[in-house]
Structure formats: C-alpha cells, structure tokens
One Martini backbone bead per residue (centre of mass of N, CA, C, O) as a GRO file, in nm:
protein
   70
    1UNK     BB    1   0.857   0.977  -1.046
    2UNK     BB    2   0.479   0.967  -0.930
    3UNK     BB    3   0.377   0.696  -0.888
    4UNK     BB    4   0.315   0.454  -0.604
    5UNK     BB    5   0.170   0.098  -0.673
    6UNK     BB    6  -0.083  -0.046  -0.453
    7UNK     BB    7  -0.156  -0.378  -0.355
    8UNK     BB    8  -0.445  -0.514  -0.151
    9UNK     BB    9  -0.512  -0.696   0.122
   10UNK     BB   10  -0.716  -0.947   0.277
   11UNK     BB   11  -0.571  -1.085   0.551
   12UNK     BB   12  -0.618  -1.427   0.690
   13UNK     BB   13  -0.591  -1.318   1.031
   14UNK     BB   14  -0.670  -0.996   0.921
   15UNK     BB   15  -0.654  -0.774   0.809
   16UNK     BB   16  -0.421  -0.573   0.591
   17UNK     BB   17  -0.236  -0.547   0.308
   18UNK     BB   18   0.100  -0.413   0.151
   19UNK     BB   19   0.206  -0.377  -0.184
   20UNK     BB   20   0.474  -0.259  -0.362
   21UNK     BB   21   0.475  -0.203  -0.713
   22UNK     BB   22   0.885  -0.283  -0.741
   23UNK     BB   23   0.904  -0.257  -0.439
   24UNK     BB   24   1.004  -0.193  -0.116
   25UNK     BB   25   0.721  -0.211  -0.027
   26UNK     BB   26   0.566  -0.242   0.292
   27UNK     BB   27   0.254  -0.346   0.483
   28UNK     BB   28   0.014  -0.305   0.805
   29UNK     BB   29  -0.351  -0.363   0.937
   30UNK     BB   30  -0.686  -0.312   1.052
   31UNK     BB   31  -0.710  -0.084   0.891
   32UNK     BB   32  -0.754   0.131   0.642
   33UNK     BB   33  -0.675   0.392   0.743
   34UNK     BB   34  -0.412   0.253   0.917
   35UNK     BB   35  -0.318   0.152   0.606
   36UNK     BB   36  -0.267   0.491   0.485
   37UNK     BB   37  -0.078   0.562   0.685
   38UNK     BB   38   0.156   0.353   0.668
   39UNK     BB   39   0.200   0.406   0.405
   40UNK     BB   40   0.287   0.681   0.386
   41UNK     BB   41   0.522   0.633   0.573
   42UNK     BB   42   0.676   0.402   0.417
   43UNK     BB   43   0.786   0.630   0.276
   44UNK     BB   44   0.862   0.806   0.365
   45UNK     BB   45   1.122   0.581   0.471
   46UNK     BB   46   1.226   0.516   0.131
   47UNK     BB   47   1.279   0.845   0.106
   48UNK     BB   48   1.407   1.075   0.038
   49UNK     BB   49   1.325   1.381   0.069
   50UNK     BB   50   1.531   1.477  -0.210
   51UNK     BB   51   1.448   1.244  -0.383
   52UNK     BB   52   1.398   1.236  -0.729
   53UNK     BB   53   1.178   0.935  -0.705
   54UNK     BB   54   0.997   1.058  -0.535
   55UNK     BB   55   0.647   1.024  -0.518
   56UNK     BB   56   0.369   1.150  -0.531
   57UNK     BB   57   0.217   0.955  -0.551
   58UNK     BB   58  -0.087   0.749  -0.495
   59UNK     BB   59  -0.214   0.373  -0.512
   60UNK     BB   60  -0.460   0.233  -0.508
   61UNK     BB   61  -0.555  -0.153  -0.508
   62UNK     BB   62  -0.845  -0.325  -0.431
   63UNK     BB   63  -0.857  -0.672  -0.299
   64UNK     BB   64  -1.166  -0.884  -0.345
   65UNK     BB   65  -1.214  -1.210  -0.223
   66UNK     BB   66  -1.507  -1.383  -0.354
   67UNK     BB   67  -1.691  -1.634  -0.293
   68UNK     BB   68  -1.934  -1.897  -0.406
   69UNK     BB   69  -2.216  -2.101  -0.423
   70UNK     BB   70  -2.298  -2.336  -0.702
   0.00000   0.00000   0.00000
C-alpha cells in the first residue's frame, strides 16, 4: 500500500472526525491541525514499524456540507 485515504467531516457537536477508507482507523479533534496530528498518530499505532503494508502517504479528503435556502 502506498497511501491511505481519510474522509474528514465536520462533527455535529463541533470539531472534526476522520476515518480511513478501507481500514479500521478513526480519530477526531477540535481543529484541523490537531486532527492532522491525530491521524498521523493513529496510522502509526495501526501499523507496525516494519509492516510492509504501512502507507507512505496519507491523503485527506475534506467533505464540507453547506445548506442554502432557495
């Protein structure tokens, strides 16, 4: 695996959530900067140091939902 993709969404109660697509990795944080750090930490915890499947890149896909009145 060369990369893991995280879907980032704004949480209803504030802050952000991130989950890896196709992997069992999930984390959350109050700010995007904190979330980036938490994602790196979560990936490090999920994969062993010498795991050949540990991704070299982490791709973040930020989804922002916005509503406007018609």
